[in-house]
Short mmCIF file of C-alpha atoms in Angstrom, two decimals:
data_model
loop_
_atom_site.label_atom_id
_atom_site.label_comp_id
_atom_site.label_asym_id
_atom_site.label_seq_id
_atom_site.Cartn_x
_atom_site.Cartn_y
_atom_site.Cartn_z
CA UNK A 1 0.00 0.00 0.00
CA UNK A 2 2.81 2.39 0.90
CA UNK A 3 4.64 1.51 -2.30
CA UNK A 4 1.51 2.18 -4.35
CA UNK A 5 1.04 5.63 -2.77
CA UNK A 6 4.70 6.44 -3.44
CA UNK A 7 4.26 5.56 -7.11
CA UNK A 8 1.22 7.82 -7.34
CA UNK A 9 3.20 10.73 -5.84
CA UNK A 10 6.06 10.19 -8.32
CA UNK A 11 3.59 10.06 -11.22
CA UNK A 12 1.88 13.27 -10.05
CA UNK A 13 5.23 15.07 -9.70
CA UNK A 14 6.35 13.92 -13.14
CA UNK A 15 3.13 15.18 -14.75
CA UNK A 16 3.54 18.55 -13.03
CA UNK A 17 7.11 18.86 -14.33
CA UNK A 18 6.05 18.00 -17.86
CA UNK A 19 3.21 20.55 -17.74
CA UNK A 20 5.55 23.20 -16.36
CA UNK A 21 8.14 22.59 -19.09
CA UNK A 22 5.52 22.78 -21.83
CA UNK A 23 4.08 26.01 -20.40
CA UNK A 24 7.52 27.60 -20.08
CA UNK A 25 8.40 26.54 -23.60
CA UNK A 26 5.23 28.09 -24.97
CA UNK A 27 5.86 31.32 -23.05
CA UNK A 28 9.43 31.50 -24.32
CA UNK A 29 8.27 30.82 -27.88
CA UNK A 30 5.78 33.67 -27.68
CA UNK A 31 8.12 36.03 -25.88
CA UNK A 32 11.11 35.44 -28.17
CA UNK A 33 10.74 37.45 -31.39
CA UNK A 34 12.71 36.64 -34.51
CA UNK A 35 16.20 38.19 -34.52
CA UNK A 36 16.58 41.17 -36.85
CA UNK A 37 20.07 42.42 -35.94
CA UNK A 38 23.44 40.73 -35.64
CA UNK A 39 24.26 39.07 -32.32
CA UNK A 40 25.22 41.50 -29.54
CA UNK A 41 23.90 44.45 -31.59
CA UNK A 42 20.99 46.78 -30.84
CA UNK A 43 17.76 45.95 -32.65
CA UNK A 44 16.04 49.24 -31.81
CA UNK A 45 16.75 52.93 -31.51
CA UNK A 46 13.82 54.33 -29.62
CA UNK A 47 10.79 52.63 -31.15
CA UNK A 48 12.35 52.16 -34.61
CA UNK A 49 13.58 48.70 -35.64
CA UNK A 50 17.12 48.57 -37.02
CA UNK A 51 17.42 45.31 -39.02
CA UNK A 52 20.66 44.08 -40.55
CA UNK A 53 22.30 45.01 -43.02
CA UNK A 54 21.67 48.30 -41.18
CA UNK A 55 23.13 48.51 -37.72
CA UNK A 56 24.22 50.67 -34.80
CA UNK A 57 27.91 50.60 -33.93
CA UNK A 58 31.03 49.11 -35.47
CA UNK A 59 30.59 45.54 -36.66
CA UNK A 60 26.80 45.73 -36.56
CA UNK A 61 26.16 46.98 -40.11
CA UNK A 62 27.19 45.75 -43.54
CA UNK A 63 30.42 47.18 -44.88
CA UNK A 64 31.94 46.79 -48.29
CA UNK A 65 32.96 48.53 -51.46
CA UNK A 66 31.78 48.19 -55.02
CA UNK A 67 33.66 48.53 -58.31
CA UNK A 68 36.40 51.15 -58.09
CA UNK A 69 35.46 51.75 -54.45
CA UNK A 70 32.33 53.72 -55.36
CA UNK A 71 30.40 52.62 -52.26
CA UNK A 72 31.30 53.95 -48.86
CA UNK A 73 31.69 51.71 -45.83
CA UNK A 74 29.10 53.63 -43.81
CA UNK A 75 26.21 53.20 -46.28
CA UNK A 76 24.21 51.10 -43.82
CA UNK A 77 25.38 52.72 -40.59
CA UNK A 78 22.74 54.09 -38.22
CA UNK A 79 23.63 56.49 -35.40
CA UNK A 80 21.30 56.44 -32.40
CA UNK A 81 20.92 59.95 -30.97
CA UNK A 82 20.24 59.39 -27.27
CA UNK A 83 20.15 63.11 -26.48
CA UNK A 84 16.45 63.22 -27.36
CA UNK A 85 13.49 61.51 -25.74
CA UNK A 86 12.76 59.13 -27.30
CA UNK A 87 16.11 58.48 -29.01
CA UNK A 88 16.26 59.20 -32.75
CA UNK A 89 17.95 56.96 -35.35
CA UNK A 90 19.98 59.00 -37.82
CA UNK A 91 21.23 57.79 -41.18
CA UNK A 92 24.96 58.24 -40.96
CA UNK A 93 25.44 59.40 -44.55
CA UNK A 94 23.17 62.41 -44.25
CA UNK A 95 22.29 62.66 -40.52
CA UNK A 96 18.64 62.51 -41.59
CA UNK A 97 16.17 61.00 -39.14
CA UNK A 98 15.06 57.46 -39.97
CA UNK A 99 11.32 56.72 -39.80
CA UNK A 100 11.26 53.08 -40.94
CA UNK A 101 13.47 50.36 -42.44
CA UNK A 102 11.81 47.54 -44.40
CA UNK A 103 13.67 44.34 -45.29
CA UNK A 104 10.72 42.94 -47.24
CA UNK A 105 10.21 46.06 -49.37
CA UNK A 106 13.92 47.00 -49.27
CA UNK A 107 13.14 50.61 -48.45
CA UNK A 108 14.48 53.23 -46.08
CA UNK A 109 12.07 55.97 -44.99
CA UNK A 110 13.79 59.18 -43.83
CA UNK A 111 12.84 62.79 -43.18
CA UNK A 112 14.10 64.89 -46.10
CA UNK A 113 14.39 68.72 -46.03
CA UNK A 114 11.94 71.03 -47.78
CA UNK A 115 13.31 73.62 -50.21
CA UNK A 116 11.85 77.06 -49.31
CA UNK A 117 11.94 80.40 -51.09
CA UNK A 118 10.84 83.75 -49.66
CA UNK A 119 9.60 82.16 -46.43
CA UNK A 120 10.33 83.86 -43.13
CA UNK A 121 11.96 81.83 -40.36
CA UNK A 122 12.67 78.99 -42.79
CA UNK A 123 16.04 77.74 -44.04
CA UNK A 124 16.97 78.97 -47.50
CA UNK A 125 17.66 76.62 -50.40
CA UNK A 126 17.86 73.39 -48.41
CA UNK A 127 18.09 70.44 -50.80
CA UNK A 128 17.38 66.72 -50.62
CA UNK A 129 20.54 64.63 -50.05
CA UNK A 130 22.70 63.54 -52.96
CA UNK A 131 22.68 59.72 -53.10
CA UNK A 132 25.17 59.36 -55.92
CA UNK A 133 27.80 56.73 -55.07
CA UNK A 134 25.61 55.00 -52.49
CA UNK A 135 23.43 51.89 -53.02
CA UNK A 136 20.30 54.02 -52.55
CA UNK A 137 17.87 55.86 -54.82
CA UNK A 138 14.65 57.85 -54.56
CA UNK A 139 11.70 55.49 -54.87
CA UNK A 140 8.88 56.13 -57.32
CA UNK A 141 6.55 55.95 -54.33
CA UNK A 142 7.46 59.63 -53.90
CA UNK A 143 6.01 62.65 -55.71
CA UNK A 144 7.70 65.94 -56.48
CA UNK A 145 5.42 68.51 -54.86
CA UNK A 146 5.25 72.31 -54.78
CA UNK A 147 3.18 74.48 -52.44
CA UNK A 148 2.78 77.99 -53.84
CA UNK A 149 0.34 80.54 -55.18
CA UNK A 150 0.69 80.30 -58.93
CA UNK A 151 4.33 79.22 -58.84
CA UNK A 152 6.43 76.95 -61.07
CA UNK A 153 8.76 74.39 -59.48
CA UNK A 154 11.38 72.32 -61.29
CA UNK A 155 13.47 69.27 -60.58
CA UNK A 156 16.87 69.90 -62.11
CA UNK A 157 19.98 67.80 -62.33
CA UNK A 158 23.33 69.55 -62.29
CA UNK A 159 25.90 68.50 -64.86
CA UNK A 160 29.38 67.37 -63.89
CA UNK A 161 30.76 70.22 -66.00
CA UNK A 162 30.14 73.85 -65.10
CA UNK A 163 29.71 74.98 -68.71
CA UNK A 164 26.84 72.54 -69.42
CA UNK A 165 23.26 73.67 -68.67
CA UNK A 166 21.13 72.05 -66.01
CA UNK A 167 18.83 69.23 -67.05
CA UNK A 168 15.15 69.59 -66.17
CA UNK A 169 13.88 66.26 -64.86
CA UNK A 170 10.33 67.39 -64.15
CA UNK A 171 8.19 70.20 -62.85
CA UNK A 172 4.69 71.43 -62.09
CA UNK A 173 2.64 74.63 -62.04
CA UNK A 174 0.07 75.53 -59.39
CA UNK A 175 -2.92 77.84 -59.85
CA UNK A 176 -3.36 80.63 -57.31
CA UNK A 177 -6.55 80.91 -55.31
CA UNK A 178 -6.85 84.68 -54.78
CA UNK A 179 -9.26 84.23 -51.85
CA UNK A 180 -6.97 82.00 -49.80
CA UNK A 181 -3.42 81.68 -51.01
CA UNK A 182 -2.43 79.11 -48.38
CA UNK A 183 -5.45 76.79 -48.18
CA UNK A 184 -5.44 73.61 -50.29
CA UNK A 185 -8.85 72.55 -51.59
CA UNK A 186 -10.24 69.40 -49.90
CA UNK A 187 -6.84 68.63 -48.41
CA UNK A 188 -5.65 67.36 -51.81
CA UNK A 189 -2.98 68.54 -54.20
CA UNK A 190 -5.07 69.03 -57.33
CA UNK A 191 -3.37 72.04 -58.88
CA UNK A 192 -4.77 74.88 -56.76
CA UNK A 193 -2.03 76.30 -54.50
CA UNK A 194 -0.38 72.88 -54.83
CA UNK A 195 0.91 70.72 -57.68
CA UNK A 196 2.59 67.33 -58.05
CA UNK A 197 4.42 65.21 -60.62
CA UNK A 198 6.08 61.80 -60.79
CA UNK A 199 9.85 61.26 -60.77
CA UNK A 200 12.23 59.28 -63.01
CA UNK A 201 13.26 55.75 -62.09
CA UNK A 202 16.40 55.24 -59.98
CA UNK A 203 16.82 58.96 -59.35
CA UNK A 204 19.81 59.64 -57.06
CA UNK A 205 20.32 63.39 -57.13
CA UNK A 206 18.31 66.51 -58.00
CA UNK A 207 17.80 70.14 -56.98
CA UNK A 208 14.48 71.91 -56.45
CA UNK A 209 14.28 75.31 -58.15
CA UNK A 210 11.57 77.87 -58.90
CA UNK A 211 10.78 79.56 -62.21
CA UNK A 212 9.22 82.86 -63.17
CA UNK A 213 5.44 83.08 -63.48
CA UNK A 214 4.25 84.21 -66.90
CA UNK A 215 0.63 84.84 -67.88
CA UNK A 216 -0.38 82.96 -71.02
CA UNK A 217 -3.06 85.60 -71.74
CA UNK A 218 -0.65 88.51 -71.68
CA UNK A 219 -2.17 90.02 -68.55
CA UNK A 220 0.00 91.55 -65.90
CA UNK A 221 1.17 89.13 -63.24
CA UNK A 222 0.68 90.10 -59.62
CA UNK A 223 4.18 91.09 -58.47
CA UNK A 224 3.41 89.78 -55.00
CA UNK A 225 3.39 86.23 -56.36
CA UNK A 226 7.10 86.40 -57.04
CA UNK A 227 7.84 87.32 -53.45
CA UNK A 228 5.30 85.06 -51.77
CA UNK A 229 6.44 82.03 -49.74
CA UNK A 230 6.77 78.90 -51.81
CA UNK A 231 8.20 75.44 -51.27
CA UNK A 232 9.16 72.34 -53.24
CA UNK A 233 10.03 68.89 -51.96
CA UNK A 234 10.00 65.17 -52.63
CA UNK A 235 7.51 63.37 -50.39
CA UNK A 236 6.15 59.90 -49.65
CA UNK A 237 2.80 59.96 -51.43
CA UNK A 238 1.16 57.57 -48.95
CA UNK A 239 2.03 59.90 -46.07
CA UNK A 240 1.04 62.99 -48.05
CA UNK A 241 -2.45 61.70 -48.87
CA UNK A 242 -3.16 60.15 -45.47
CA UNK A 243 -6.00 61.55 -43.40
CA UNK A 244 -3.64 62.49 -40.59
CA UNK A 245 -1.66 64.90 -42.78
CA UNK A 246 -2.83 68.52 -43.04
CA UNK A 247 -0.97 69.60 -46.16
CA UNK A 248 -2.25 73.18 -45.90
CA UNK A 249 0.06 73.81 -42.94
CA UNK A 250 3.22 72.17 -44.31
CA UNK A 251 4.86 75.50 -45.22
CA UNK A 252 4.14 76.96 -41.79
CA UNK A 253 4.79 73.91 -39.63
CA UNK A 254 7.32 71.55 -41.19
CA UNK A 255 10.87 71.73 -42.44
CA UNK A 256 11.17 68.01 -43.22
CA UNK A 257 8.83 65.52 -44.90
CA UNK A 258 9.03 61.71 -45.22
CA UNK A 259 10.82 60.34 -48.29
CA UNK A 260 11.11 56.70 -49.38
CA UNK A 261 14.51 55.46 -50.52
CA UNK A 262 15.15 52.15 -52.24
CA UNK A 263 18.32 50.17 -51.46
CA UNK A 264 20.04 47.03 -52.67
CA UNK A 265 22.78 44.63 -51.66
CA UNK A 266 24.19 42.65 -54.58
CA UNK A 267 27.06 40.18 -54.75
CA UNK A 268 28.30 41.94 -57.87
CA UNK A 269 28.88 45.12 -55.87
CA UNK A 270 30.15 43.91 -52.51
CA UNK A 271 33.31 41.86 -52.23
CA UNK A 272 33.35 41.12 -48.51
CA UNK A 273 29.83 40.05 -47.61
CA UNK A 274 30.98 37.40 -45.17
CA UNK A 275 28.29 37.65 -42.50
CA UNK A 276 26.08 35.00 -44.09
CA UNK A 277 28.38 33.37 -46.66
CA UNK A 278 27.68 32.60 -50.32
CA UNK A 279 25.67 29.42 -49.65
CA UNK A 280 22.96 31.38 -47.85
CA UNK A 281 21.99 32.95 -51.15
CA UNK A 282 20.43 29.71 -52.30
CA UNK A 283 16.97 28.32 -51.61
CA UNK A 284 18.53 25.46 -49.68
CA UNK A 285 19.13 27.93 -46.83
CA UNK A 286 15.59 29.34 -46.87
CA UNK A 287 16.48 32.40 -48.95
CA UNK A 288 16.51 33.27 -52.62
CA UNK A 289 18.02 35.98 -54.78
CA UNK A 290 15.55 38.61 -56.00
CA UNK A 291 17.40 39.63 -59.17
CA UNK A 292 20.54 41.52 -58.15
CA UNK A 293 18.70 43.59 -55.56
CA UNK A 294 19.24 41.43 -52.51
CA UNK A 295 17.85 38.58 -50.51
CA UNK A 296 14.33 37.47 -49.78
CA UNK A 297 13.10 34.63 -47.58
CA UNK A 298 11.57 31.76 -49.52
CA UNK A 299 7.83 31.12 -49.58
CA UNK A 300 6.69 29.74 -46.26
CA UNK A 301 9.47 31.49 -44.31
CA UNK A 302 9.88 34.91 -42.74
CA UNK A 303 12.59 36.83 -40.96
CA UNK A 304 15.83 38.51 -41.97
CA UNK A 305 17.54 36.71 -44.89
CA UNK A 306 20.75 38.71 -44.32
CA UNK A 307 21.43 36.92 -41.04
CA UNK A 308 22.76 33.40 -40.57
CA UNK A 309 19.65 31.20 -40.31
CA UNK A 310 17.61 34.40 -40.30
CA UNK A 311 14.66 32.90 -42.20
CA UNK A 312 12.31 30.87 -40.01
CA UNK A 313 9.38 28.65 -40.87
CA UNK A 314 5.93 30.23 -40.76
CA UNK A 315 3.36 28.22 -38.80
CA UNK A 316 0.50 28.49 -41.27
CA UNK A 317 -1.77 26.55 -38.91
CA UNK A 318 -1.61 29.43 -36.40
CA UNK A 319 -1.32 32.19 -39.00
CA UNK A 320 -4.88 31.74 -40.35
CA UNK A 321 -7.65 30.40 -38.05
CA UNK A 322 -9.58 27.37 -39.32
CA UNK A 323 -7.29 27.08 -42.35
CA UNK A 324 -8.39 23.48 -43.06
CA UNK A 325 -12.12 24.15 -42.52
CA UNK A 326 -12.87 21.40 -40.03
CA UNK A 327 -9.81 19.32 -40.77
CA UNK A 328 -6.61 19.00 -38.80
CA UNK A 329 -3.82 21.39 -39.90
CA UNK A 330 -0.28 20.00 -39.70
CA UNK A 331 2.54 22.53 -40.06
CA UNK A 332 5.47 21.48 -42.25
CA UNK A 333 8.76 23.12 -43.16
CA UNK A 334 7.84 25.80 -45.69
CA UNK A 335 4.16 24.84 -45.83
CA UNK A 336 1.32 22.89 -44.24
CA UNK A 337 -0.96 19.90 -44.81
CA UNK A 338 -4.66 19.43 -44.08
CA UNK A 339 -5.75 16.06 -42.70
CA UNK A 340 -9.20 14.88 -41.71
CA UNK A 341 -10.28 12.51 -38.92
CA UNK A 342 -12.09 9.21 -39.58
CA UNK A 343 -15.08 9.20 -37.20
CA UNK A 344 -14.87 5.46 -36.43
CA UNK A 345 -11.14 4.89 -36.05
CA UNK A 346 -10.20 8.45 -34.92
CA UNK A 347 -7.05 8.14 -36.99
CA UNK A 348 -6.00 10.85 -39.44
CA UNK A 349 -6.44 9.81 -43.06
CA UNK A 350 -6.35 11.76 -46.26
CA UNK A 351 -9.47 12.48 -48.27
CA UNK A 352 -8.26 10.37 -51.20
CA UNK A 353 -7.64 7.41 -48.92
CA UNK A 354 -11.13 7.75 -47.43
CA UNK A 355 -12.81 7.73 -50.85
CA UNK A 356 -10.73 4.79 -52.12
CA UNK A 357 -11.20 2.74 -48.96
CA UNK A 358 -14.94 3.37 -48.95
CA UNK A 359 -15.29 2.28 -52.58
CA UNK A 360 -13.27 -0.90 -52.04
CA UNK A 361 -15.22 -1.69 -48.86
CA UNK A 362 -18.60 -1.30 -50.58
CA UNK A 363 -17.51 -3.46 -53.51
CA UNK A 364 -16.20 -6.16 -51.17
CA UNK A 365 -19.42 -6.04 -49.16
CA UNK A 366 -21.56 -6.46 -52.28
CA UNK A 367 -19.51 -9.38 -53.64
CA UNK A 368 -19.38 -11.06 -50.24
CA UNK A 369 -23.11 -10.61 -49.73
CA UNK A 370 -23.93 -12.09 -53.14
CA UNK A 371 -21.64 -15.10 -52.55
CA UNK A 372 -23.09 -15.69 -49.08
CA UNK A 373 -26.62 -15.59 -50.51
CA UNK A 374 -25.76 -18.21 -53.14
CA UNK A 375 -24.12 -20.52 -50.58
CA UNK A 376 -27.03 -20.25 -48.13
CA UNK A 377 -29.57 -20.82 -50.90
CA UNK A 378 -27.71 -23.89 -52.14
CA UNK A 379 -27.53 -25.37 -48.64
CA UNK A 380 -31.20 -24.65 -48.09
CA UNK A 381 -32.15 -26.44 -51.33
CA UNK A 382 -30.07 -29.47 -50.36
CA UNK A 383 -31.83 -29.66 -46.99
CA UNK A 384 -35.25 -29.32 -48.64
CA UNK A 385 -34.45 -32.15 -51.06
CA UNK A 386 -33.35 -34.36 -48.20
CA UNK A 387 -36.51 -33.50 -46.26
CA UNK A 388 -38.87 -34.21 -49.18
CA UNK A 389 -36.97 -37.41 -50.03
CA UNK A 390 -37.61 -38.74 -46.51
CA UNK A 391 -41.24 -37.58 -46.44
CA UNK A 392 -42.09 -39.32 -49.72
CA UNK A 393 -40.77 -42.82 -49.08
CA UNK A 394 -37.16 -42.24 -49.83
CA UNK A 395 -35.97 -44.27 -46.86
CA UNK A 396 -38.21 -47.20 -47.85
CA UNK A 397 -36.86 -47.07 -51.39
CA UNK A 398 -33.29 -47.15 -50.11
CA UNK A 399 -34.09 -50.21 -47.95
CA UNK A 400 -35.63 -52.08 -50.89
CA UNK A 401 -32.72 -51.20 -53.14
CA UNK A 402 -30.21 -52.33 -50.56
CA UNK A 403 -32.08 -55.61 -49.83
CA UNK A 404 -31.76 -56.86 -53.39
CA UNK A 405 -35.44 -57.69 -53.68
CA UNK A 406 -35.96 -55.09 -56.36
CA UNK A 407 -34.02 -54.86 -59.60
CA UNK A 408 -31.98 -51.69 -59.49
CA UNK A 409 -31.84 -51.48 -63.27
CA UNK A 410 -35.64 -51.09 -63.44
CA UNK A 411 -35.80 -48.19 -60.98
CA UNK A 412 -34.68 -44.64 -61.70
CA UNK A 413 -35.05 -41.59 -59.50
CA UNK A 414 -35.78 -38.41 -61.43
CA UNK A 415 -35.07 -34.88 -60.29
CA UNK A 416 -37.65 -32.14 -60.71
CA UNK A 417 -36.39 -30.90 -64.06
CA UNK A 418 -36.18 -34.39 -65.57
CA UNK A 419 -39.61 -35.23 -64.16
CA UNK A 420 -41.12 -32.08 -65.61
CA UNK A 421 -39.74 -32.97 -69.01
CA UNK A 422 -40.88 -36.61 -68.81
CA UNK A 423 -44.47 -35.69 -67.88
CA UNK A 424 -44.77 -32.99 -70.49
CA UNK A 425 -44.82 -30.30 -67.85
CA UNK A 426 -47.05 -32.40 -65.59
CA UNK A 427 -49.78 -32.76 -68.21
CA UNK A 428 -52.96 -34.26 -66.61
CA UNK A 429 -53.73 -36.12 -69.83
CA UNK A 430 -50.69 -38.31 -69.21
CA UNK A 431 -52.00 -39.66 -65.84
CA UNK A 432 -52.56 -43.46 -65.96
CA UNK A 433 -53.91 -43.88 -62.46
CA UNK A 434 -53.66 -42.60 -58.93
CA UNK A 435 -52.76 -44.19 -55.62
CA UNK A 436 -52.27 -43.08 -52.06
CA UNK A 437 -48.83 -41.66 -52.72
CA UNK A 438 -49.81 -39.85 -55.88
CA UNK A 439 -50.69 -40.20 -59.57
CA UNK A 440 -49.06 -42.68 -61.93
CA UNK A 441 -48.13 -40.94 -65.14
CA UNK A 442 -47.24 -42.21 -68.56
CA UNK A 443 -43.73 -40.92 -69.11
CA UNK A 444 -40.99 -41.28 -71.61
CA UNK A 445 -37.25 -41.45 -71.21
CA UNK A 446 -34.59 -40.00 -73.43
CA UNK A 447 -34.79 -43.21 -75.46
CA UNK A 448 -38.51 -42.61 -75.97
CA UNK A 449 -39.45 -45.82 -74.15
CA UNK A 450 -42.80 -45.53 -72.44
CA UNK A 451 -42.47 -45.95 -68.71
CA UNK A 452 -44.93 -45.46 -65.84
CA UNK A 453 -43.87 -42.64 -63.54
CA UNK A 454 -44.99 -42.27 -59.96
CA UNK A 455 -45.21 -38.67 -58.85
CA UNK A 456 -45.92 -37.43 -55.37
CA UNK A 457 -48.96 -35.44 -54.41
CA UNK A 458 -48.43 -31.81 -53.63
CA UNK A 459 -49.20 -31.30 -49.98
#
């Protein structure tokens, strides 16, 4: 009895330990996010994620040089300014504040300066940073925008030679609303006091300039327009058109606006990408090359493909509720599988197996049932024959045949089919006489010899 109680206590303690380990493992799995930075490197500056190849501090960001040393070693360096609350991440190349870094989209969102003209208490002729020589460019998610009353704004590209004219890359003209020169209609840039235009692909450097306003009808132009405050800037169009942005107050309130930069990391440009090794560029290591732009986790994986083992399997069974619609979802490496439960056996089987097994089972049941019916019917007929044989003097006939008193050659026992044929289908005209056992019929054998046949009465 004591030994039995001791075993129960050990079993209870073991179950508690197993439950505790499972609970702790689940908590750790939930509480441990996927790594985004190199080991022993900061993943955040303030509330902004800093994923590798970007990084804070020496050894935490990607370094390298392209052909002829055109790329600088600090292209992906982020400086965390802890003098502010919260801390601000600054892009080392330009000291511009970083708003967001996306590995999936391969974009860097920074605050870029606005170019002002004739605006009090605003910096004069501030320009967007020159990205030439860096693996960055201005994304086409941006729009070149000008806020002015009837002003013309240009995007120009300076030539490498002083004697060559500037190249105009784009521009726009806004119409002045004489009643309110600062208000934008319906908080949208539709041409009144504000204008926009798209930008060329892979743009890396430009200057914002303003042109003279000329009336196409020959009328005199209000001289105040030339001296009124105007601005031009490149801006993230999603931010600009969001409901939270009041674009009418940009000239008065802001000096910087969000800009989206594209970036790339290609093996053809960097010679010392040794953090993940060349084999991690293949699909065998859960990452694939997206052209020459960089790395991307394979389908079914997520994480940071620039880190060693940075791509992790996605649990599709937890990602979407009821993914299998009543079935059992089994997560697999890079995917998932839906299985369904057999109600009787409670074992998981595939739909195809269920259909095939059901068909084979029904066919077997039908064949077995038909065969059983034939066997039972045959046995029943044999028993009936034996019963009728005994009831109609069969035993007496056997005794006479075995005694030798009757000539066996003169006696023949007919079955029902032979008897039906011999009596012409039991024709009453063939009856010769009738006794206690039944009628005596004139029959004929296969040799056409006339023979008297004794048939039994039907009871």
